[in-house]
Amino acid sequence: MNASSVITPATYSTIMRWEKPAEPAPPRTLLAIGIAGAAGAVALPETTSGIGYLVVAIVCAGAAWRVMGRLKPWTIVWGTLSLALVAVTVFRDADWLFAMCLLGAVAAASLAVAGGRSIWGVLLGSVSVALGSVLALPWVARGLGALRRKTTRKALRLTNSVLISAVLLLVFVPLLAGADAAFAKILANVVPSIDADFVARSVLMFVLVAVGTAGASLVITAPPELPDNDRPPSRLSVTEWAMPVGILVMLFAGFAAVQFTVLFGGIKYVLDTEEVSFATYARSGFWQLLAVTVLTLGVVAAVIRWAPRRTAKDRAWLRGLLGTLSVLVLVIVASALSRMWTYQQAYGFTVLRLSVEAFELWLGLVYVMVIVAGVRLEARWLPRAIVGSALTGLLAFAMLNPEKLIAEHNVQRLDATGKIDVEYLSRLSADAAPALAKLPLQHRACALAGANIRMYDRSWQSWNVSRATARPIVAANRELCY
């Protein structure tokens, strides 16, 4: 296998080619990698989300900028989106939201340096830094070897100066800390206690961040050749694709007619005619409708890829059938959202219910974009728009503060029905603490138990607006939970 060919599927001779850079990593790139790695070793929190992640992200962005030089418009767009997603860790405490935003930030950062316009280009661009992190190791090793051979007497003197400074700090800092309790307290908050676990963790964080920055630097220095066109020559006739899609349209039209009866005739009509319970109707069909929405998106993508559009007749069939199918899917999306919203109003909000509802809403937006692309018969903008809308939607979802919203609706449900799941609410993070503080006393302490568990980490790296807000609330509600 050619070393420059990273991925070679059957449909393309080479989807992504990556030529090794002829020159080793230059000193300025090695310096940027080292600074980013040091920031990771010092600033990344030990256990939870916190401001340290944003500090490291800013340092890594600066390192990439140092290597890149001139910024392109899409680099600024993806880079800004990446930093915004990392900034969520400063404001939100929920682990699941933190993980989603961090993954989204990594994908956006990879697109910022790799680019990508087509479907394959965007998908491969979002993982190019991860691939580059492995491929960059020999490149960085060659750069370190070249740097060592060029080391001058001036560099040796600088190294000696750094070592002497470190020795002086090791001698005098403990003495001054022992002389003044206030100074010692400040040092304790700023400087972590150094033990074997701390050293091992710091080395690991240095390596991870440095390797990631090296991957980004390789992508910038020797960018991979991403595919710019997803459409191979047309292989289907109109009859071959129009008949199955037409059958699907008729099936969806029949289902949509029933859904209009439900949406405009009311839930009572369905309950009276089908003799099903409220909970069964509202809950049972949502997951099937979600699956239909996702699978149909695959059908649409396949038709766009292989359907011919050489003649006006070809284009008319494509616009008509795909446009109708997409509109009918929007009715299915509306039905799914209506069912889940109705179910949540009756039985309470949860993270899973709210998350899949947000995902279904985003799928509806994707179908709207597909309709626009079909009207124009121009879809080159669509892959970046879909990924950008997903990441922007994730950012908006985080800004909404989902766990606080969930807690607020469950508190309102308690006022309206007298029912509440305290055990579930106790598993929410500090994000929900302001809403949970409004619960009656007999429920409040137990509901805040989850947030109480997360209050122990007070290092500057893990500082977080949500936990800082929740700390006095939790402290004021330390009643026993039975």
CSV table of C-alpha atoms in Angstrom, one decimal:
chain,number,residue,atom,x,y,z
A,1,MET,CA,0.0,0.0,0.0
A,2,ASN,CA,1.2,3.5,-0.9
A,3,ALA,CA,2.2,5.3,2.3
A,4,SER,CA,0.6,8.5,1.0
A,5,SER,CA,-2.8,6.9,0.5
A,6,VAL,CA,-4.6,6.9,3.8
A,7,ILE,CA,-8.0,5.7,2.7
A,8,THR,CA,-8.8,3.9,-0.6
A,9,PRO,CA,-12.5,2.8,-0.9
A,10,ALA,CA,-13.7,1.0,-4.0
A,11,THR,CA,-15.6,4.0,-5.4
A,12,TYR,CA,-12.5,6.2,-5.7
A,13,SER,CA,-9.0,5.4,-6.6
A,14,THR,CA,-7.9,7.5,-3.6
A,15,ILE,CA,-10.3,9.4,-1.3
A,16,MET,CA,-7.6,11.1,0.6
A,17,ARG,CA,-3.9,11.4,-0.3
A,18,TRP,CA,-1.4,12.5,2.3
A,19,GLU,CA,2.1,13.2,1.1
A,20,LYS,CA,4.9,13.2,3.8
A,21,PRO,CA,6.5,16.6,4.2
A,22,ALA,CA,10.0,16.7,2.7
A,23,GLU,CA,11.4,18.8,5.5
A,24,PRO,CA,11.4,17.9,9.2
A,25,ALA,CA,9.3,19.9,11.6
A,26,PRO,CA,10.8,23.4,11.9
A,27,PRO,CA,11.9,24.9,15.3
A,28,ARG,CA,8.9,27.3,15.5
A,29,THR,CA,6.5,24.4,15.1
A,30,LEU,CA,8.3,22.4,17.7
A,31,LEU,CA,8.1,25.4,20.1
A,32,ALA,CA,4.4,25.7,19.4
A,33,ILE,CA,3.8,22.0,20.1
A,34,GLY,CA,5.9,22.2,23.3
A,35,ILE,CA,4.0,25.3,24.6
A,36,ALA,CA,0.6,23.6,23.9
A,37,GLY,CA,1.7,20.4,25.7
A,38,ALA,CA,2.9,22.4,28.7
A,39,ALA,CA,-0.4,24.2,28.9
A,40,GLY,CA,-2.2,20.8,28.9
A,41,ALA,CA,0.0,19.5,31.7
A,42,VAL,CA,-0.6,22.6,33.8
A,43,ALA,CA,-4.1,23.7,33.1
A,44,LEU,CA,-6.3,20.6,32.3
A,45,PRO,CA,-8.6,19.8,35.3
A,46,GLU,CA,-8.1,16.5,37.0
A,47,THR,CA,-11.7,15.2,37.2
A,48,THR,CA,-14.3,17.6,35.8
A,49,SER,CA,-15.0,20.3,33.3
A,50,GLY,CA,-13.6,23.8,34.0
A,51,ILE,CA,-11.9,26.9,32.8
A,52,GLY,CA,-8.6,24.9,32.3
A,53,TYR,CA,-10.0,23.4,29.1
A,54,LEU,CA,-10.7,26.8,27.6
A,55,VAL,CA,-7.1,28.0,28.6
A,56,VAL,CA,-5.6,24.9,26.8
A,57,ALA,CA,-7.9,25.4,23.8
A,58,ILE,CA,-6.8,29.1,23.4
A,59,VAL,CA,-3.1,28.1,23.7
A,60,CYS,CA,-3.6,25.4,21.1
A,61,ALA,CA,-5.4,27.8,18.8
A,62,GLY,CA,-2.6,30.3,19.1
A,63,ALA,CA,-0.1,27.5,18.4
A,64,ALA,CA,-2.0,26.5,15.2
A,65,TRP,CA,-2.2,30.2,14.2
A,66,ARG,CA,1.6,30.5,14.7
A,67,VAL,CA,2.2,27.6,12.3
A,68,MET,CA,-0.5,28.6,9.8
A,69,GLY,CA,0.0,32.3,9.5
A,70,ARG,CA,-2.7,33.7,7.3
A,71,LEU,CA,-6.2,32.6,8.3
A,72,LYS,CA,-8.9,31.7,5.7
A,73,PRO,CA,-12.6,32.7,6.3
A,74,TRP,CA,-13.7,29.1,6.9
A,75,THR,CA,-10.8,28.6,9.3
A,76,ILE,CA,-12.1,31.5,11.4
A,77,VAL,CA,-15.7,30.1,11.3
A,78,TRP,CA,-14.7,26.6,12.4
A,79,GLY,CA,-12.1,27.8,14.9
A,80,THR,CA,-14.6,30.3,16.5
A,81,LEU,CA,-17.2,27.5,16.8
A,82,SER,CA,-14.6,25.2,18.3
A,83,LEU,CA,-13.6,27.7,21.0
A,84,ALA,CA,-17.2,28.5,21.7
A,85,LEU,CA,-18.0,24.8,22.3
A,86,VAL,CA,-15.0,24.5,24.6
A,87,ALA,CA,-16.2,27.6,26.5
A,88,VAL,CA,-19.3,25.6,27.5
A,89,THR,CA,-17.0,23.8,30.0
A,90,VAL,CA,-16.7,27.1,31.9
A,91,PHE,CA,-20.4,27.5,32.2
A,92,ARG,CA,-21.9,24.1,32.4
A,93,ASP,CA,-21.3,21.1,34.8
A,94,ALA,CA,-23.2,18.2,33.2
A,95,ASP,CA,-20.7,15.5,32.2
A,96,TRP,CA,-22.7,14.3,29.2
A,97,LEU,CA,-23.0,17.8,27.8
A,98,PHE,CA,-19.3,18.4,28.5
A,99,ALA,CA,-18.3,15.3,26.5
A,100,MET,CA,-20.6,16.2,23.6
A,101,CYS,CA,-19.2,19.7,23.4
A,102,LEU,CA,-15.6,18.5,23.6
A,103,LEU,CA,-16.1,16.1,20.8
A,104,GLY,CA,-17.8,18.7,18.7
A,105,ALA,CA,-15.0,21.2,19.5
A,106,VAL,CA,-12.3,18.7,18.3
A,107,ALA,CA,-14.2,18.1,15.1
A,108,ALA,CA,-14.6,21.8,14.4
A,109,ALA,CA,-10.9,22.4,15.2
A,110,SER,CA,-9.9,19.7,12.7
A,111,LEU,CA,-12.1,21.3,10.1
A,112,ALA,CA,-10.6,24.6,10.8
A,113,VAL,CA,-7.1,23.4,9.8
A,114,ALA,CA,-8.1,20.7,7.2
A,115,GLY,CA,-11.1,22.3,5.5
A,116,GLY,CA,-13.4,20.1,3.3
A,117,ARG,CA,-16.4,21.0,1.1
A,118,SER,CA,-17.9,17.7,-0.1
A,119,ILE,CA,-19.5,15.1,2.1
A,120,TRP,CA,-16.4,13.0,2.1
A,121,GLY,CA,-14.2,16.1,2.4
A,122,VAL,CA,-16.1,17.3,5.5
A,123,LEU,CA,-16.1,13.8,7.1
A,124,LEU,CA,-12.4,13.2,6.5
A,125,GLY,CA,-11.6,16.8,7.4
A,126,SER,CA,-13.3,16.4,10.8
A,127,VAL,CA,-10.9,13.5,11.7
A,128,SER,CA,-7.8,14.7,9.8
A,129,VAL,CA,-6.1,16.0,13.0
A,130,ALA,CA,-6.7,12.6,14.7
A,131,LEU,CA,-5.1,10.8,11.7
A,132,GLY,CA,-2.4,13.5,11.5
A,133,SER,CA,-1.5,13.0,15.2
A,134,VAL,CA,-0.3,9.5,14.4
A,135,LEU,CA,1.4,10.4,11.1
A,136,ALA,CA,3.1,13.5,12.7
A,137,LEU,CA,5.2,11.5,15.1
A,138,PRO,CA,8.1,10.7,12.6
A,139,TRP,CA,7.9,14.2,11.3
A,140,VAL,CA,8.3,15.7,14.8
A,141,ALA,CA,11.1,13.2,15.6
A,142,ARG,CA,13.0,14.3,12.6
A,143,GLY,CA,12.5,17.9,13.6
A,144,LEU,CA,13.8,17.2,17.1
A,145,GLY,CA,16.9,15.4,15.7
A,146,ALA,CA,17.6,18.3,13.4
A,147,LEU,CA,17.2,20.8,16.2
A,148,ARG,CA,19.6,18.8,18.5
A,149,ARG,CA,22.2,18.9,15.8
A,150,LYS,CA,21.8,22.6,15.5
A,151,THR,CA,21.9,23.3,19.2
A,152,THR,CA,24.2,26.3,19.9
A,153,ARG,CA,26.1,27.4,22.9
A,154,LYS,CA,23.5,30.2,23.4
A,155,ALA,CA,20.8,27.5,23.6
A,156,LEU,CA,22.8,25.6,26.2
A,157,ARG,CA,23.2,28.7,28.3
A,158,LEU,CA,19.4,29.3,28.1
A,159,THR,CA,18.8,25.7,29.3
A,160,ASN,CA,21.2,26.2,32.2
A,161,SER,CA,19.4,29.4,33.2
A,162,VAL,CA,16.0,27.6,33.2
A,163,LEU,CA,17.4,24.8,35.4
A,164,ILE,CA,19.0,27.2,37.9
A,165,SER,CA,15.7,29.2,38.1
A,166,ALA,CA,13.9,25.9,38.9
A,167,VAL,CA,16.3,25.0,41.6
A,168,LEU,CA,16.0,28.5,43.2
A,169,LEU,CA,12.2,28.2,43.2
A,170,LEU,CA,12.4,24.7,44.8
A,171,VAL,CA,14.5,26.1,47.6
A,172,PHE,CA,12.8,29.4,48.4
A,173,VAL,CA,9.1,28.7,47.8
A,174,PRO,CA,8.8,26.2,50.6
A,175,LEU,CA,10.7,28.6,53.0
A,176,LEU,CA,8.4,31.5,52.2
A,177,ALA,CA,5.3,29.3,52.4
A,178,GLY,CA,6.4,28.2,55.9
A,179,ALA,CA,7.0,31.7,57.0
A,180,ASP,CA,3.5,33.1,56.2
A,181,ALA,CA,0.2,31.2,56.3
A,182,ALA,CA,-1.6,33.6,53.9
A,183,PHE,CA,1.1,33.2,51.3
A,184,ALA,CA,1.0,29.4,51.8
A,185,LYS,CA,-2.8,29.4,51.3
A,186,ILE,CA,-2.4,31.3,48.0
A,187,LEU,CA,0.3,28.8,46.8
A,188,ALA,CA,-1.9,25.9,47.8
A,189,ASN,CA,-4.7,27.2,45.6
A,190,VAL,CA,-2.5,28.0,42.7
A,191,VAL,CA,0.2,25.3,42.8
A,192,PRO,CA,-1.0,21.7,43.1
A,193,SER,CA,0.5,19.2,45.5
A,194,ILE,CA,3.2,17.3,43.6
A,195,ASP,CA,3.2,13.5,44.0
A,196,ALA,CA,3.7,10.5,41.8
A,197,ASP,CA,0.1,10.5,40.5
A,198,PHE,CA,0.3,14.2,39.7
A,199,VAL,CA,3.5,13.7,37.7
A,200,ALA,CA,2.2,10.8,35.8
A,201,ARG,CA,-1.0,12.6,35.0
A,202,SER,CA,0.9,15.8,33.9
A,203,VAL,CA,3.1,13.8,31.6
A,204,LEU,CA,0.1,12.1,30.1
A,205,MET,CA,-1.7,15.4,29.5
A,206,PHE,CA,1.5,16.9,28.0
A,207,VAL,CA,1.8,14.0,25.6
A,208,LEU,CA,-1.9,14.0,24.5
A,209,VAL,CA,-2.1,17.7,23.9
A,210,ALA,CA,1.3,17.9,22.3
A,211,VAL,CA,0.5,15.0,19.9
A,212,GLY,CA,-2.8,16.6,19.0
A,213,THR,CA,-1.1,19.9,18.3
A,214,ALA,CA,1.5,18.1,16.2
A,215,GLY,CA,-1.3,16.5,14.2
A,216,ALA,CA,-2.8,19.9,13.5
A,217,SER,CA,0.6,21.3,12.6
A,218,LEU,CA,1.1,18.5,10.1
A,219,VAL,CA,-2.3,19.1,8.5
A,220,ILE,CA,-1.4,22.8,8.2
A,221,THR,CA,2.1,22.2,6.8
A,222,ALA,CA,1.3,19.3,4.5
A,223,PRO,CA,-2.5,19.3,4.1
A,224,PRO,CA,-4.2,16.1,2.9
A,225,GLU,CA,-5.9,16.1,-0.5
A,226,LEU,CA,-9.5,15.9,0.4
A,227,PRO,CA,-12.1,15.0,-2.2
A,228,ASP,CA,-14.0,18.0,-3.6
A,229,ASN,CA,-16.7,16.2,-5.5
A,230,ASP,CA,-19.0,13.4,-4.1
A,231,ARG,CA,-20.9,12.7,-7.3
A,232,PRO,CA,-19.6,9.8,-9.5
A,233,PRO,CA,-21.1,9.5,-13.0
A,234,SER,CA,-24.8,8.7,-12.9
A,235,ARG,CA,-25.5,5.0,-12.9
A,236,LEU,CA,-29.3,4.8,-12.5
A,237,SER,CA,-32.1,5.6,-15.0
A,238,VAL,CA,-35.1,7.7,-13.8
A,239,THR,CA,-37.2,4.5,-13.7
A,240,GLU,CA,-34.8,2.7,-11.4
A,241,TRP,CA,-34.8,5.3,-8.7
A,242,ALA,CA,-38.2,7.0,-9.2
A,243,MET,CA,-40.3,3.9,-8.7
A,244,PRO,CA,-39.0,3.0,-5.2
A,245,VAL,CA,-39.0,6.6,-4.1
A,246,GLY,CA,-42.5,7.1,-5.5
A,247,ILE,CA,-43.8,4.1,-3.5
A,248,LEU,CA,-42.1,5.6,-0.4
A,249,VAL,CA,-43.8,9.0,-1.1
A,250,MET,CA,-47.2,7.3,-1.3
A,251,LEU,CA,-46.6,5.4,1.9
A,252,PHE,CA,-45.5,8.6,3.7
A,253,ALA,CA,-48.5,10.5,2.3
A,254,GLY,CA,-50.9,8.0,3.8
A,255,PHE,CA,-49.1,8.2,7.1
A,256,ALA,CA,-49.1,12.0,6.9
A,257,ALA,CA,-52.9,12.1,6.4
A,258,VAL,CA,-53.3,10.2,9.6
A,259,GLN,CA,-50.9,12.6,11.4
A,260,PHE,CA,-52.9,15.6,10.2
A,261,THR,CA,-56.0,14.0,11.8
A,262,VAL,CA,-54.1,13.7,15.0
A,263,LEU,CA,-52.5,17.1,14.9
A,264,PHE,CA,-55.6,19.0,14.0
A,265,GLY,CA,-58.3,16.6,15.3
A,266,GLY,CA,-56.7,16.2,18.7
A,267,ILE,CA,-55.4,13.4,20.7
A,268,LYS,CA,-58.8,12.5,22.0
A,269,TYR,CA,-59.9,11.3,18.5
A,270,VAL,CA,-57.1,8.8,18.4
A,271,LEU,CA,-57.7,7.6,22.0
A,272,ASP,CA,-61.4,7.1,21.3
A,273,THR,CA,-60.9,5.3,18.0
A,274,GLU,CA,-57.9,3.2,18.7
A,275,GLU,CA,-58.6,2.4,22.4
A,276,VAL,CA,-55.0,3.0,23.4
A,277,SER,CA,-53.8,4.7,26.6
A,278,PHE,CA,-52.4,8.2,26.5
A,279,ALA,CA,-49.0,7.0,27.5
A,280,THR,CA,-48.9,4.2,25.0
A,281,TYR,CA,-49.8,6.5,22.1
A,282,ALA,CA,-47.5,9.4,23.1
A,283,ARG,CA,-44.4,7.2,23.7
A,284,SER,CA,-44.6,4.1,21.6
A,285,GLY,CA,-44.3,5.7,18.1
A,286,PHE,CA,-41.6,8.3,18.8
A,287,TRP,CA,-38.6,6.0,18.3
A,288,GLN,CA,-40.0,4.4,15.2
A,289,LEU,CA,-40.6,7.9,13.7
A,290,LEU,CA,-37.1,8.9,14.6
A,291,ALA,CA,-35.7,5.8,12.8
A,292,VAL,CA,-37.9,6.6,9.8
A,293,THR,CA,-36.5,10.2,9.7
A,294,VAL,CA,-32.8,9.0,9.9
A,295,LEU,CA,-33.3,6.2,7.3
A,296,THR,CA,-35.1,8.4,4.9
A,297,LEU,CA,-32.1,10.8,5.0
A,298,GLY,CA,-30.0,8.0,3.8
A,299,VAL,CA,-32.4,7.4,0.9
A,300,VAL,CA,-32.3,11.1,0.0
A,301,ALA,CA,-28.5,11.1,0.1
A,302,ALA,CA,-28.3,8.0,-2.2
A,303,VAL,CA,-30.7,9.5,-4.7
A,304,ILE,CA,-28.8,12.8,-4.8
A,305,ARG,CA,-25.6,10.8,-5.3
A,306,TRP,CA,-26.7,8.5,-8.1
A,307,ALA,CA,-29.8,10.0,-9.8
A,308,PRO,CA,-29.1,11.5,-13.2
A,309,ARG,CA,-29.7,15.2,-13.9
A,310,ARG,CA,-28.6,15.6,-17.5
A,311,THR,CA,-31.9,16.6,-19.0
A,312,ALA,CA,-34.7,18.9,-17.8
A,313,LYS,CA,-36.9,15.8,-17.4
A,314,ASP,CA,-34.3,14.2,-15.0
A,315,ARG,CA,-34.1,17.4,-13.0
A,316,ALA,CA,-37.9,17.7,-12.8
A,317,TRP,CA,-38.3,14.2,-11.5
A,318,LEU,CA,-35.5,14.8,-8.9
A,319,ARG,CA,-37.1,18.0,-7.7
A,320,GLY,CA,-40.6,16.7,-7.6
A,321,LEU,CA,-40.1,13.4,-5.8
A,322,LEU,CA,-37.3,14.4,-3.4
A,323,GLY,CA,-39.1,17.7,-2.6
A,324,THR,CA,-42.4,15.8,-1.9
A,325,LEU,CA,-40.6,13.2,0.1
A,326,SER,CA,-38.8,15.8,2.2
A,327,VAL,CA,-42.0,17.7,2.9
A,328,LEU,CA,-43.8,14.5,4.0
A,329,VAL,CA,-40.8,13.7,6.3
A,330,LEU,CA,-41.3,17.1,7.9
A,331,VAL,CA,-44.8,16.0,8.8
A,332,ILE,CA,-43.3,12.9,10.4
A,333,VAL,CA,-40.8,15.1,12.3
A,334,ALA,CA,-43.7,17.3,13.5
A,335,SER,CA,-45.6,14.2,14.7
A,336,ALA,CA,-42.6,12.8,16.5
A,337,LEU,CA,-41.9,16.2,18.2
A,338,SER,CA,-45.6,16.5,19.2
A,339,ARG,CA,-45.6,13.0,20.7
A,340,MET,CA,-42.5,13.6,22.8
A,341,TRP,CA,-43.5,17.0,23.9
A,342,THR,CA,-46.9,15.7,25.0
A,343,TYR,CA,-45.3,12.8,26.8
A,344,GLN,CA,-42.9,15.1,28.7
A,345,GLN,CA,-45.7,17.5,29.7
A,346,ALA,CA,-47.5,14.6,31.3
A,347,TYR,CA,-44.6,12.5,32.7
A,348,GLY,CA,-41.8,14.9,33.3
A,349,PHE,CA,-38.6,16.0,31.4
A,350,THR,CA,-35.5,13.9,31.4
A,351,VAL,CA,-32.1,14.4,29.7
A,352,LEU,CA,-32.7,11.6,27.2
A,353,ARG,CA,-36.2,12.9,26.2
A,354,LEU,CA,-35.0,16.4,25.8
A,355,SER,CA,-31.9,15.4,23.9
A,356,VAL,CA,-33.6,13.2,21.3
A,357,GLU,CA,-36.2,15.9,20.9
A,358,ALA,CA,-33.5,18.4,20.1
A,359,PHE,CA,-31.9,15.8,17.7
A,360,GLU,CA,-35.2,15.3,15.9
A,361,LEU,CA,-35.6,19.1,15.6
A,362,TRP,CA,-32.2,19.3,14.0
A,363,LEU,CA,-33.1,16.5,11.5
A,364,GLY,CA,-36.1,18.7,10.5
A,365,LEU,CA,-33.7,21.5,9.8
A,366,VAL,CA,-31.6,19.2,7.7
A,367,TYR,CA,-34.6,18.3,5.6
A,368,VAL,CA,-35.4,22.0,5.1
A,369,MET,CA,-31.9,22.5,3.8
A,370,VAL,CA,-32.3,19.5,1.5
A,371,ILE,CA,-35.5,21.1,0.1
A,372,VAL,CA,-33.6,24.3,-0.6
A,373,ALA,CA,-30.8,22.5,-2.2
A,374,GLY,CA,-33.3,20.5,-4.4
A,375,VAL,CA,-35.0,23.7,-5.6
A,376,ARG,CA,-31.7,25.2,-6.6
A,377,LEU,CA,-30.2,21.9,-7.7
A,378,GLU,CA,-27.0,23.1,-6.1
A,379,ALA,CA,-25.8,21.2,-3.0
A,380,ARG,CA,-22.1,22.1,-2.8
A,381,TRP,CA,-22.9,24.2,0.3
A,382,LEU,CA,-24.9,21.4,1.9
A,383,PRO,CA,-22.3,19.3,3.7
A,384,ARG,CA,-20.7,22.2,5.5
A,385,ALA,CA,-24.1,23.6,6.3
A,386,ILE,CA,-25.3,20.3,7.8
A,387,VAL,CA,-22.2,19.9,10.0
A,388,GLY,CA,-22.2,23.6,10.9
A,389,SER,CA,-25.9,23.5,11.9
A,390,ALA,CA,-25.2,20.4,14.1
A,391,LEU,CA,-22.4,22.1,15.9
A,392,THR,CA,-24.2,25.4,16.2
A,393,GLY,CA,-27.3,23.5,17.4
A,394,LEU,CA,-25.2,21.7,20.1
A,395,LEU,CA,-23.9,25.1,21.2
A,396,ALA,CA,-27.4,26.5,21.4
A,397,PHE,CA,-28.6,23.4,23.3
A,398,ALA,CA,-25.8,24.0,25.8
A,399,MET,CA,-26.7,27.7,26.2
A,400,LEU,CA,-30.2,26.6,26.9
A,401,ASN,CA,-28.9,24.9,30.0
A,402,PRO,CA,-30.9,21.6,29.5
A,403,GLU,CA,-30.5,20.2,33.1
A,404,LYS,CA,-31.8,23.5,34.6
A,405,LEU,CA,-34.7,23.4,32.2
A,406,ILE,CA,-35.5,19.8,33.1
A,407,ALA,CA,-35.4,20.6,36.8
A,408,GLU,CA,-37.6,23.7,36.3
A,409,HIS,CA,-40.3,21.7,34.5
A,410,ASN,CA,-40.2,18.9,37.1
A,411,VAL,CA,-40.6,21.5,39.9
A,412,GLN,CA,-43.6,22.9,38.0
A,413,ARG,CA,-45.0,19.4,37.5
A,414,LEU,CA,-44.8,18.9,41.3
A,415,ASP,CA,-46.8,22.1,41.9
A,416,ALA,CA,-49.4,21.0,39.3
A,417,THR,CA,-49.7,17.2,40.1
A,418,GLY,CA,-47.9,16.6,43.3
A,419,LYS,CA,-45.7,14.0,41.6
A,420,ILE,CA,-41.9,14.2,41.4
A,421,ASP,CA,-39.0,11.8,40.9
A,422,VAL,CA,-36.5,13.0,43.5
A,423,GLU,CA,-34.1,10.0,42.8
A,424,TYR,CA,-33.8,11.1,39.2
A,425,LEU,CA,-33.3,14.8,40.0
A,426,SER,CA,-30.6,13.9,42.5
A,427,ARG,CA,-28.6,12.5,39.5
A,428,LEU,CA,-28.5,15.9,37.8
A,429,SER,CA,-25.4,18.2,38.0
A,430,ALA,CA,-24.8,21.6,39.5
A,431,ASP,CA,-26.5,23.1,36.5
A,432,ALA,CA,-29.9,22.2,38.0
A,433,ALA,CA,-29.2,23.5,41.5
A,434,PRO,CA,-30.9,26.9,41.2
A,435,ALA,CA,-34.1,25.3,40.0
A,436,LEU,CA,-33.9,22.4,42.6
A,437,ALA,CA,-33.5,25.0,45.4
A,438,LYS,CA,-37.2,26.0,44.8
A,439,LEU,CA,-38.4,22.5,45.8
A,440,PRO,CA,-40.1,22.1,49.2
A,441,LEU,CA,-37.8,21.3,52.1
A,442,GLN,CA,-38.7,17.6,52.2
A,443,HIS,CA,-37.5,17.1,48.7
A,444,ARG,CA,-34.8,19.8,48.4
A,445,ALA,CA,-31.8,18.2,50.2
A,446,CYS,CA,-32.2,14.8,48.5
A,447,ALA,CA,-32.5,16.4,45.1
A,448,LEU,CA,-29.4,18.5,45.6
A,449,ALA,CA,-27.4,15.4,46.6
A,450,GLY,CA,-25.8,14.9,43.2
A,451,ALA,CA,-24.6,18.5,43.0
A,452,ASN,CA,-23.2,18.2,46.6
A,453,ILE,CA,-21.0,15.3,45.5
A,454,ARG,CA,-19.3,17.5,42.8
A,455,MET,CA,-18.4,20.4,45.1
A,456,TYR,CA,-15.1,18.9,46.3
A,457,ASP,CA,-12.8,20.0,43.5
A,458,ARG,CA,-11.8,23.6,44.0
A,459,SER,CA,-8.7,24.0,41.9
A,460,TRP,CA,-8.5,26.9,39.6
A,461,GLN,CA,-8.3,24.6,36.6
A,462,SER,CA,-11.8,23.2,37.4
A,463,TRP,CA,-13.4,26.6,38.2
A,464,ASN,CA,-16.9,26.6,36.7
A,465,VAL,CA,-19.7,29.2,36.8
A,466,SER,CA,-22.4,26.5,37.4
A,467,ARG,CA,-20.5,25.0,40.3
A,468,ALA,CA,-19.7,28.4,41.7
A,469,THR,CA,-23.4,29.3,41.6
A,470,ALA,CA,-24.4,26.0,43.1
A,471,ARG,CA,-21.9,25.9,46.0
A,472,PRO,CA,-23.8,28.4,48.3
A,473,ILE,CA,-27.1,26.7,47.4
A,474,VAL,CA,-25.8,23.3,48.4
A,475,ALA,CA,-24.2,24.7,51.5
A,476,ALA,CA,-27.5,26.2,52.6
A,477,ASN,CA,-29.4,23.0,52.2
A,478,ARG,CA,-27.4,20.4,54.1
A,479,GLU,CA,-30.4,18.8,55.8
A,480,LEU,CA,-30.3,15.1,56.1
A,481,CYS,CA,-31.8,13.1,53.2
A,482,TYR,CA,-33.8,10.1,54.2
